[in-house]
């Protein structure tokens, strides 16, 4: 009989997190360790101490109560990365409500759809986005400028560690966004897992290219550093390679979080040598191509940390490095999580066989379609299927081979091709279209539209420009195809399903592992 393989990790001896409100517990940590006077955030030319952040959160919580926000209400945060975001996030949790960050770069229709899915009692919005929402909406200035009925130092809402604290949007295999709820106690599990690998130091400077409306970015900039006494640089705009390298130089950043395609752009910059000053460079959100890993390791060596997690899990549960490096793998599972792979029938597979990746652990919320539905949470003996093809070796090393569905990952975000294809198909002159992610020569991933044009339309630049212009006017930036390639026909299987791997070319075989 062939033995199946399931890997779990031993949990270090330590007391389980006590019940309590996450915001209060974070403030208590800062007080106990003497961090209240330390810098928590750097934004522009201003430094905000831990004490300032929690004082502002307390006043904002009082203002939320003054607006009628109560335990269990969903509050949509349409705010850029800023101290205002952090303060409002902590304030929402302080009153026992549920914070729901939303992508501020979304198209207007997507913002309104997010509001509807969250079924938010209130939207706290950046002034530039205020008019995009239909429900009760306030800017942060309007919120905190309104006298609250409760005093600024009112008592926090007492909640258990398993009460919902925040929810993040994700797109599943159907392409429909879901809300993945996470509890007040989840942040402490994240710290035990990836936080133990990072070992953030008091006062060291961190910067996350991934924004805080992603679970990855939220952990990077809020949940992990506030438990370790670290400081975080916050910038409101969409990060690019020039601005990021400027942040690294100006603030002496020692821990950087980004996606593989972003690192590829950094390496093409004349100042890429600044990466060599980092203590850790974390990469997540997409599969790390081997040539790109080789280039990064030449600069960073063991300081490059390849990690993997999902919005449903909350943060990273697999890590390759920094002390033990296995090139091209995702490393091993982190406590208190477990990993295995299964076949299409759901049967666990032996070591070395490729199947569907599954994760078990205490923080997994598969997601719900509406905010008012009871949050789903997996039990200790239940497994979450990530949608990735992977294998686990005898020694517990995990190897990833891409997605098992048609979801494309661009800039660390999920893109469902049919949304883009439906839009392009409606353009005059387009007969058929397939959209998929393409790894560019420099290592950056972006979308390409493969178009079968009507004979009368031709294959000229005019139609290609129309396709891009239409996409730019209707879709969020990372969903816009970078280029258009005209083809005679789209490759399909016997049931009519488009074969995206054939379109990409060279991706039809599963690699054997490390070379």
JSON list of C-alpha atoms in Angstrom, two decimals, residues 281-464:
[
{"chain": "A", "resi": 281, "resn": "UNK", "atom": "CA", "xyz": [13.24, 40.86, 0.57]},
{"chain": "A", "resi": 282, "resn": "UNK", "atom": "CA", "xyz": [9.95, 38.97, 0.57]},
{"chain": "A", "resi": 283, "resn": "UNK", "atom": "CA", "xyz": [8.31, 37.82, -2.65]},
{"chain": "A", "resi": 284, "resn": "UNK", "atom": "CA", "xyz": [4.70, 36.62, -2.90]},
{"chain": "A", "resi": 285, "resn": "UNK", "atom": "CA", "xyz": [1.52, 36.94, -4.94]},
{"chain": "A", "resi": 286, "resn": "UNK", "atom": "CA", "xyz": [2.71, 35.13, -8.09]},
{"chain": "A", "resi": 287, "resn": "UNK", "atom": "CA", "xyz": [4.93, 32.20, -9.00]},
{"chain": "A", "resi": 288, "resn": "UNK", "atom": "CA", "xyz": [8.58, 33.26, -8.82]},
{"chain": "A", "resi": 289, "resn": "UNK", "atom": "CA", "xyz": [10.21, 32.37, -12.18]},
{"chain": "A", "resi": 290, "resn": "UNK", "atom": "CA", "xyz": [13.51, 30.54, -11.87]},
{"chain": "A", "resi": 291, "resn": "UNK", "atom": "CA", "xyz": [15.56, 33.03, -13.94]},
{"chain": "A", "resi": 292, "resn": "UNK", "atom": "CA", "xyz": [14.23, 35.88, -11.80]},
{"chain": "A", "resi": 293, "resn": "UNK", "atom": "CA", "xyz": [15.02, 33.99, -8.58]},
{"chain": "A", "resi": 294, "resn": "UNK", "atom": "CA", "xyz": [18.56, 33.40, -9.83]},
{"chain": "A", "resi": 295, "resn": "UNK", "atom": "CA", "xyz": [19.02, 37.11, -10.53]},
{"chain": "A", "resi": 296, "resn": "UNK", "atom": "CA", "xyz": [17.64, 38.14, -7.15]},
{"chain": "A", "resi": 297, "resn": "UNK", "atom": "CA", "xyz": [19.73, 35.60, -5.25]},
{"chain": "A", "resi": 298, "resn": "UNK", "atom": "CA", "xyz": [22.88, 36.94, -6.88]},
{"chain": "A", "resi": 299, "resn": "UNK", "atom": "CA", "xyz": [22.13, 40.22, -5.07]},
{"chain": "A", "resi": 300, "resn": "UNK", "atom": "CA", "xyz": [20.36, 38.98, -1.94]},
{"chain": "A", "resi": 301, "resn": "UNK", "atom": "CA", "xyz": [21.51, 35.41, -1.34]},
{"chain": "A", "resi": 302, "resn": "UNK", "atom": "CA", "xyz": [19.64, 33.94, 1.65]},
{"chain": "A", "resi": 303, "resn": "UNK", "atom": "CA", "xyz": [17.98, 37.31, 2.31]},
{"chain": "A", "resi": 304, "resn": "UNK", "atom": "CA", "xyz": [15.46, 36.57, -0.46]},
{"chain": "A", "resi": 305, "resn": "UNK", "atom": "CA", "xyz": [12.41, 34.99, 1.18]},
{"chain": "A", "resi": 306, "resn": "UNK", "atom": "CA", "xyz": [9.89, 33.30, -1.12]},
{"chain": "A", "resi": 307, "resn": "UNK", "atom": "CA", "xyz": [6.54, 32.90, 0.66]},
{"chain": "A", "resi": 308, "resn": "UNK", "atom": "CA", "xyz": [3.03, 31.74, -0.20]},
{"chain": "A", "resi": 309, "resn": "UNK", "atom": "CA", "xyz": [-0.43, 32.32, 1.24]},
{"chain": "A", "resi": 310, "resn": "UNK", "atom": "CA", "xyz": [-3.94, 33.34, 0.22]},
{"chain": "A", "resi": 311, "resn": "UNK", "atom": "CA", "xyz": [-6.60, 35.84, 1.23]},
{"chain": "A", "resi": 312, "resn": "UNK", "atom": "CA", "xyz": [-8.62, 32.96, 2.63]},
{"chain": "A", "resi": 313, "resn": "UNK", "atom": "CA", "xyz": [-5.73, 31.99, 4.92]},
{"chain": "A", "resi": 314, "resn": "UNK", "atom": "CA", "xyz": [-4.82, 35.57, 5.77]},
{"chain": "A", "resi": 315, "resn": "UNK", "atom": "CA", "xyz": [-1.06, 35.59, 5.19]},
{"chain": "A", "resi": 316, "resn": "UNK", "atom": "CA", "xyz": [1.87, 33.33, 4.36]},
{"chain": "A", "resi": 317, "resn": "UNK", "atom": "CA", "xyz": [1.95, 29.70, 5.47]},
{"chain": "A", "resi": 318, "resn": "UNK", "atom": "CA", "xyz": [4.86, 28.49, 3.30]},
{"chain": "A", "resi": 319, "resn": "UNK", "atom": "CA", "xyz": [8.35, 30.00, 3.34]},
{"chain": "A", "resi": 320, "resn": "UNK", "atom": "CA", "xyz": [11.63, 29.24, 1.57]},
{"chain": "A", "resi": 321, "resn": "UNK", "atom": "CA", "xyz": [14.35, 30.78, 3.74]},
{"chain": "A", "resi": 322, "resn": "UNK", "atom": "CA", "xyz": [15.98, 32.75, 5.08]},
{"chain": "A", "resi": 323, "resn": "UNK", "atom": "CA", "xyz": [18.07, 30.27, 7.10]},
{"chain": "A", "resi": 324, "resn": "UNK", "atom": "CA", "xyz": [17.40, 27.17, 4.97]},
{"chain": "A", "resi": 325, "resn": "UNK", "atom": "CA", "xyz": [17.32, 27.82, 1.22]},
{"chain": "A", "resi": 326, "resn": "UNK", "atom": "CA", "xyz": [15.96, 25.38, -1.37]},
{"chain": "A", "resi": 327, "resn": "UNK", "atom": "CA", "xyz": [16.08, 27.12, -4.77]},
{"chain": "A", "resi": 328, "resn": "UNK", "atom": "CA", "xyz": [12.84, 27.24, -6.75]},
{"chain": "A", "resi": 329, "resn": "UNK", "atom": "CA", "xyz": [10.69, 25.70, -4.01]},
{"chain": "A", "resi": 330, "resn": "UNK", "atom": "CA", "xyz": [8.18, 27.31, -1.63]},
{"chain": "A", "resi": 331, "resn": "UNK", "atom": "CA", "xyz": [9.99, 25.82, 1.33]},
{"chain": "A", "resi": 332, "resn": "UNK", "atom": "CA", "xyz": [8.08, 24.16, 4.13]},
{"chain": "A", "resi": 333, "resn": "UNK", "atom": "CA", "xyz": [4.77, 24.66, 5.90]},
{"chain": "A", "resi": 334, "resn": "UNK", "atom": "CA", "xyz": [4.85, 26.99, 8.93]},
{"chain": "A", "resi": 335, "resn": "UNK", "atom": "CA", "xyz": [3.29, 26.21, 12.30]},
{"chain": "A", "resi": 336, "resn": "UNK", "atom": "CA", "xyz": [0.42, 25.95, 13.13]},
{"chain": "A", "resi": 337, "resn": "UNK", "atom": "CA", "xyz": [-0.59, 24.96, 9.55]},
{"chain": "A", "resi": 338, "resn": "UNK", "atom": "CA", "xyz": [-0.60, 21.69, 7.61]},
{"chain": "A", "resi": 339, "resn": "UNK", "atom": "CA", "xyz": [-0.11, 20.88, 3.90]},
{"chain": "A", "resi": 340, "resn": "UNK", "atom": "CA", "xyz": [-0.94, 18.04, 1.50]},
{"chain": "A", "resi": 341, "resn": "UNK", "atom": "CA", "xyz": [-1.85, 17.46, -2.15]},
{"chain": "A", "resi": 342, "resn": "UNK", "atom": "CA", "xyz": [-4.86, 15.55, -3.45]},
{"chain": "A", "resi": 343, "resn": "UNK", "atom": "CA", "xyz": [-5.99, 14.10, -6.76]},
{"chain": "A", "resi": 344, "resn": "UNK", "atom": "CA", "xyz": [-9.16, 15.14, -8.61]},
{"chain": "A", "resi": 345, "resn": "UNK", "atom": "CA", "xyz": [-11.20, 12.73, -6.50]},
{"chain": "A", "resi": 346, "resn": "UNK", "atom": "CA", "xyz": [-9.98, 14.31, -3.27]},
{"chain": "A", "resi": 347, "resn": "UNK", "atom": "CA", "xyz": [-7.65, 11.45, -2.29]},
{"chain": "A", "resi": 348, "resn": "UNK", "atom": "CA", "xyz": [-4.34, 12.48, -0.66]},
{"chain": "A", "resi": 349, "resn": "UNK", "atom": "CA", "xyz": [-1.37, 11.71, -2.91]},
{"chain": "A", "resi": 350, "resn": "UNK", "atom": "CA", "xyz": [2.00, 10.15, -2.02]},
{"chain": "A", "resi": 351, "resn": "UNK", "atom": "CA", "xyz": [5.15, 12.23, -1.77]},
{"chain": "A", "resi": 352, "resn": "UNK", "atom": "CA", "xyz": [6.46, 13.50, -5.08]},
{"chain": "A", "resi": 353, "resn": "UNK", "atom": "CA", "xyz": [3.19, 13.37, -7.02]},
{"chain": "A", "resi": 354, "resn": "UNK", "atom": "CA", "xyz": [1.62, 16.54, -8.43]},
{"chain": "A", "resi": 355, "resn": "UNK", "atom": "CA", "xyz": [-1.93, 17.34, -7.37]},
{"chain": "A", "resi": 356, "resn": "UNK", "atom": "CA", "xyz": [-4.09, 20.06, -5.91]},
{"chain": "A", "resi": 357, "resn": "UNK", "atom": "CA", "xyz": [-2.56, 21.93, -2.98]},
{"chain": "A", "resi": 358, "resn": "UNK", "atom": "CA", "xyz": [-4.48, 21.91, 0.31]},
{"chain": "A", "resi": 359, "resn": "UNK", "atom": "CA", "xyz": [-3.79, 23.79, 3.54]},
{"chain": "A", "resi": 360, "resn": "UNK", "atom": "CA", "xyz": [-5.24, 23.29, 7.03]},
{"chain": "A", "resi": 361, "resn": "UNK", "atom": "CA", "xyz": [-5.00, 25.67, 9.94]},
{"chain": "A", "resi": 362, "resn": "UNK", "atom": "CA", "xyz": [-6.76, 27.96, 12.42]},
{"chain": "A", "resi": 363, "resn": "UNK", "atom": "CA", "xyz": [-7.29, 31.10, 10.30]},
{"chain": "A", "resi": 364, "resn": "UNK", "atom": "CA", "xyz": [-8.95, 29.86, 7.12]},
{"chain": "A", "resi": 365, "resn": "UNK", "atom": "CA", "xyz": [-12.16, 31.54, 5.96]},
{"chain": "A", "resi": 366, "resn": "UNK", "atom": "CA", "xyz": [-13.24, 30.30, 2.51]},
{"chain": "A", "resi": 367, "resn": "UNK", "atom": "CA", "xyz": [-15.38, 33.37, 1.91]},
{"chain": "A", "resi": 368, "resn": "UNK", "atom": "CA", "xyz": [-19.05, 34.25, 1.55]},
{"chain": "A", "resi": 369, "resn": "UNK", "atom": "CA", "xyz": [-21.01, 35.98, -1.17]},
{"chain": "A", "resi": 370, "resn": "UNK", "atom": "CA", "xyz": [-22.58, 38.66, 1.06]},
{"chain": "A", "resi": 371, "resn": "UNK", "atom": "CA", "xyz": [-21.38, 40.44, 4.16]},
{"chain": "A", "resi": 372, "resn": "UNK", "atom": "CA", "xyz": [-24.51, 39.64, 6.15]},
{"chain": "A", "resi": 373, "resn": "UNK", "atom": "CA", "xyz": [-24.02, 35.88, 5.76]},
{"chain": "A", "resi": 374, "resn": "UNK", "atom": "CA", "xyz": [-22.42, 34.00, 8.67]},
{"chain": "A", "resi": 375, "resn": "UNK", "atom": "CA", "xyz": [-18.62, 34.00, 8.20]},
{"chain": "A", "resi": 376, "resn": "UNK", "atom": "CA", "xyz": [-17.32, 30.60, 7.14]},
{"chain": "A", "resi": 377, "resn": "UNK", "atom": "CA", "xyz": [-14.40, 29.13, 9.06]},
{"chain": "A", "resi": 378, "resn": "UNK", "atom": "CA", "xyz": [-12.74, 25.76, 8.56]},
{"chain": "A", "resi": 379, "resn": "UNK", "atom": "CA", "xyz": [-12.37, 23.45, 11.53]},
{"chain": "A", "resi": 380, "resn": "UNK", "atom": "CA", "xyz": [-9.06, 21.91, 12.67]},
{"chain": "A", "resi": 381, "resn": "UNK", "atom": "CA", "xyz": [-9.63, 18.74, 10.61]},
{"chain": "A", "resi": 382, "resn": "UNK", "atom": "CA", "xyz": [-10.82, 20.50, 7.43]},
{"chain": "A", "resi": 383, "resn": "UNK", "atom": "CA", "xyz": [-8.69, 21.34, 4.39]},
{"chain": "A", "resi": 384, "resn": "UNK", "atom": "CA", "xyz": [-8.72, 24.35, 2.08]},
{"chain": "A", "resi": 385, "resn": "UNK", "atom": "CA", "xyz": [-8.02, 23.78, -1.63]},
{"chain": "A", "resi": 386, "resn": "UNK", "atom": "CA", "xyz": [-5.96, 26.72, -2.88]},
{"chain": "A", "resi": 387, "resn": "UNK", "atom": "CA", "xyz": [-6.44, 26.15, -6.63]},
{"chain": "A", "resi": 388, "resn": "UNK", "atom": "CA", "xyz": [-2.70, 25.59, -7.16]},
{"chain": "A", "resi": 389, "resn": "UNK", "atom": "CA", "xyz": [-0.99, 22.58, -8.68]},
{"chain": "A", "resi": 390, "resn": "UNK", "atom": "CA", "xyz": [1.82, 21.40, -6.40]},
{"chain": "A", "resi": 391, "resn": "UNK", "atom": "CA", "xyz": [3.77, 18.50, -4.99]},
{"chain": "A", "resi": 392, "resn": "UNK", "atom": "CA", "xyz": [5.19, 17.81, -1.53]},
{"chain": "A", "resi": 393, "resn": "UNK", "atom": "CA", "xyz": [8.42, 15.84, -1.23]},
{"chain": "A", "resi": 394, "resn": "UNK", "atom": "CA", "xyz": [9.34, 13.38, 1.51]},
{"chain": "A", "resi": 395, "resn": "UNK", "atom": "CA", "xyz": [11.22, 16.07, 3.40]},
{"chain": "A", "resi": 396, "resn": "UNK", "atom": "CA", "xyz": [8.22, 18.41, 3.36]},
{"chain": "A", "resi": 397, "resn": "UNK", "atom": "CA", "xyz": [9.42, 20.77, 0.61]},
{"chain": "A", "resi": 398, "resn": "UNK", "atom": "CA", "xyz": [6.56, 22.19, -1.46]},
{"chain": "A", "resi": 399, "resn": "UNK", "atom": "CA", "xyz": [6.88, 22.82, -5.21]},
{"chain": "A", "resi": 400, "resn": "UNK", "atom": "CA", "xyz": [4.34, 24.96, -7.07]},
{"chain": "A", "resi": 401, "resn": "UNK", "atom": "CA", "xyz": [3.38, 24.50, -10.75]},
{"chain": "A", "resi": 402, "resn": "UNK", "atom": "CA", "xyz": [0.79, 27.19, -11.39]},
{"chain": "A", "resi": 403, "resn": "UNK", "atom": "CA", "xyz": [-2.98, 27.44, -11.15]},
{"chain": "A", "resi": 404, "resn": "UNK", "atom": "CA", "xyz": [-5.37, 24.56, -11.67]},
{"chain": "A", "resi": 405, "resn": "UNK", "atom": "CA", "xyz": [-8.06, 26.87, -13.07]},
{"chain": "A", "resi": 406, "resn": "UNK", "atom": "CA", "xyz": [-8.20, 29.78, -15.46]},
{"chain": "A", "resi": 407, "resn": "UNK", "atom": "CA", "xyz": [-7.58, 32.50, -12.90]},
{"chain": "A", "resi": 408, "resn": "UNK", "atom": "CA", "xyz": [-4.72, 34.74, -13.92]},
{"chain": "A", "resi": 409, "resn": "UNK", "atom": "CA", "xyz": [-2.56, 36.56, -11.37]},
{"chain": "A", "resi": 410, "resn": "UNK", "atom": "CA", "xyz": [-1.34, 40.01, -12.37]},
{"chain": "A", "resi": 411, "resn": "UNK", "atom": "CA", "xyz": [0.42, 42.39, -9.94]},
{"chain": "A", "resi": 412, "resn": "UNK", "atom": "CA", "xyz": [-0.48, 40.00, -7.15]},
{"chain": "A", "resi": 413, "resn": "UNK", "atom": "CA", "xyz": [-4.22, 40.27, -7.88]},
{"chain": "A", "resi": 414, "resn": "UNK", "atom": "CA", "xyz": [-6.62, 37.67, -9.27]},
{"chain": "A", "resi": 415, "resn": "UNK", "atom": "CA", "xyz": [-8.08, 38.39, -12.70]},
{"chain": "A", "resi": 416, "resn": "UNK", "atom": "CA", "xyz": [-10.87, 36.30, -14.19]},
{"chain": "A", "resi": 417, "resn": "UNK", "atom": "CA", "xyz": [-10.35, 36.31, -17.99]},
{"chain": "A", "resi": 418, "resn": "UNK", "atom": "CA", "xyz": [-14.04, 36.14, -18.86]},
{"chain": "A", "resi": 419, "resn": "UNK", "atom": "CA", "xyz": [-14.66, 39.61, -17.40]},
{"chain": "A", "resi": 420, "resn": "UNK", "atom": "CA", "xyz": [-12.13, 41.10, -19.82]},
{"chain": "A", "resi": 421, "resn": "UNK", "atom": "CA", "xyz": [-13.16, 38.84, -22.69]},
{"chain": "A", "resi": 422, "resn": "UNK", "atom": "CA", "xyz": [-16.83, 39.75, -22.38]},
{"chain": "A", "resi": 423, "resn": "UNK", "atom": "CA", "xyz": [-15.95, 43.42, -22.70]},
{"chain": "A", "resi": 424, "resn": "UNK", "atom": "CA", "xyz": [-13.68, 42.98, -25.72]},
{"chain": "A", "resi": 425, "resn": "UNK", "atom": "CA", "xyz": [-16.08, 40.65, -27.51]},
{"chain": "A", "resi": 426, "resn": "UNK", "atom": "CA", "xyz": [-18.59, 43.49, -27.58]},
{"chain": "A", "resi": 427, "resn": "UNK", "atom": "CA", "xyz": [-16.28, 45.64, -29.70]},
{"chain": "A", "resi": 428, "resn": "UNK", "atom": "CA", "xyz": [-17.14, 45.87, -33.39]},
{"chain": "A", "resi": 429, "resn": "UNK", "atom": "CA", "xyz": [-14.72, 43.82, -35.47]},
{"chain": "A", "resi": 430, "resn": "UNK", "atom": "CA", "xyz": [-13.92, 41.27, -32.74]},
{"chain": "A", "resi": 431, "resn": "UNK", "atom": "CA", "xyz": [-15.16, 37.75, -33.39]},
{"chain": "A", "resi": 432, "resn": "UNK", "atom": "CA", "xyz": [-13.47, 35.89, -30.55]},
{"chain": "A", "resi": 433, "resn": "UNK", "atom": "CA", "xyz": [-10.97, 36.70, -27.85]},
{"chain": "A", "resi": 434, "resn": "UNK", "atom": "CA", "xyz": [-9.00, 34.91, -25.14]},
{"chain": "A", "resi": 435, "resn": "UNK", "atom": "CA", "xyz": [-7.11, 36.78, -22.44]},
{"chain": "A", "resi": 436, "resn": "UNK", "atom": "CA", "xyz": [-4.26, 35.29, -20.44]},
{"chain": "A", "resi": 437, "resn": "UNK", "atom": "CA", "xyz": [-1.23, 36.38, -18.46]},
{"chain": "A", "resi": 438, "resn": "UNK", "atom": "CA", "xyz": [2.13, 36.47, -20.22]},
{"chain": "A", "resi": 439, "resn": "UNK", "atom": "CA", "xyz": [5.56, 36.60, -18.61]},
{"chain": "A", "resi": 440, "resn": "UNK", "atom": "CA", "xyz": [7.43, 39.35, -20.46]},
{"chain": "A", "resi": 441, "resn": "UNK", "atom": "CA", "xyz": [11.16, 39.11, -21.28]},
{"chain": "A", "resi": 442, "resn": "UNK", "atom": "CA", "xyz": [12.03, 41.29, -18.28]},
{"chain": "A", "resi": 443, "resn": "UNK", "atom": "CA", "xyz": [10.10, 39.04, -15.91]},
{"chain": "A", "resi": 444, "resn": "UNK", "atom": "CA", "xyz": [6.99, 41.24, -15.57]},
{"chain": "A", "resi": 445, "resn": "UNK", "atom": "CA", "xyz": [3.58, 39.56, -15.86]},
{"chain": "A", "resi": 446, "resn": "UNK", "atom": "CA", "xyz": [0.76, 41.32, -17.70]},
{"chain": "A", "resi": 447, "resn": "UNK", "atom": "CA", "xyz": [-2.28, 40.41, -19.80]},
{"chain": "A", "resi": 448, "resn": "UNK", "atom": "CA", "xyz": [-2.37, 39.80, -23.53]},
{"chain": "A", "resi": 449, "resn": "UNK", "atom": "CA", "xyz": [-5.52, 39.61, -25.64]},
{"chain": "A", "resi": 450, "resn": "UNK", "atom": "CA", "xyz": [-5.52, 36.98, -28.41]},
{"chain": "A", "resi": 451, "resn": "UNK", "atom": "CA", "xyz": [-8.11, 38.18, -30.90]},
{"chain": "A", "resi": 452, "resn": "UNK", "atom": "CA", "xyz": [-9.85, 36.54, -33.86]},
{"chain": "A", "resi": 453, "resn": "UNK", "atom": "CA", "xyz": [-10.98, 39.51, -35.92]},
{"chain": "A", "resi": 454, "resn": "UNK", "atom": "CA", "xyz": [-13.86, 39.71, -38.36]},
{"chain": "A", "resi": 455, "resn": "UNK", "atom": "CA", "xyz": [-12.51, 39.56, -41.94]},
{"chain": "A", "resi": 456, "resn": "UNK", "atom": "CA", "xyz": [-13.70, 43.06, -42.73]},
{"chain": "A", "resi": 457, "resn": "UNK", "atom": "CA", "xyz": [-12.08, 44.51, -39.61]},
{"chain": "A", "resi": 458, "resn": "UNK", "atom": "CA", "xyz": [-8.57, 43.46, -40.51]},
{"chain": "A", "resi": 459, "resn": "UNK", "atom": "CA", "xyz": [-5.73, 43.18, -38.02]},
{"chain": "A", "resi": 460, "resn": "UNK", "atom": "CA", "xyz": [-4.51, 46.76, -37.96]},
{"chain": "A", "resi": 461, "resn": "UNK", "atom": "CA", "xyz": [-3.37, 49.03, -35.18]},
{"chain": "A", "resi": 462, "resn": "UNK", "atom": "CA", "xyz": [-6.74, 50.79, -35.20]},
{"chain": "A", "resi": 463, "resn": "UNK", "atom": "CA", "xyz": [-8.62, 47.76, -33.83]},
{"chain": "A", "resi": 464, "resn": "UNK", "atom": "CA", "xyz": [-5.88, 47.03, -31.31]}
]
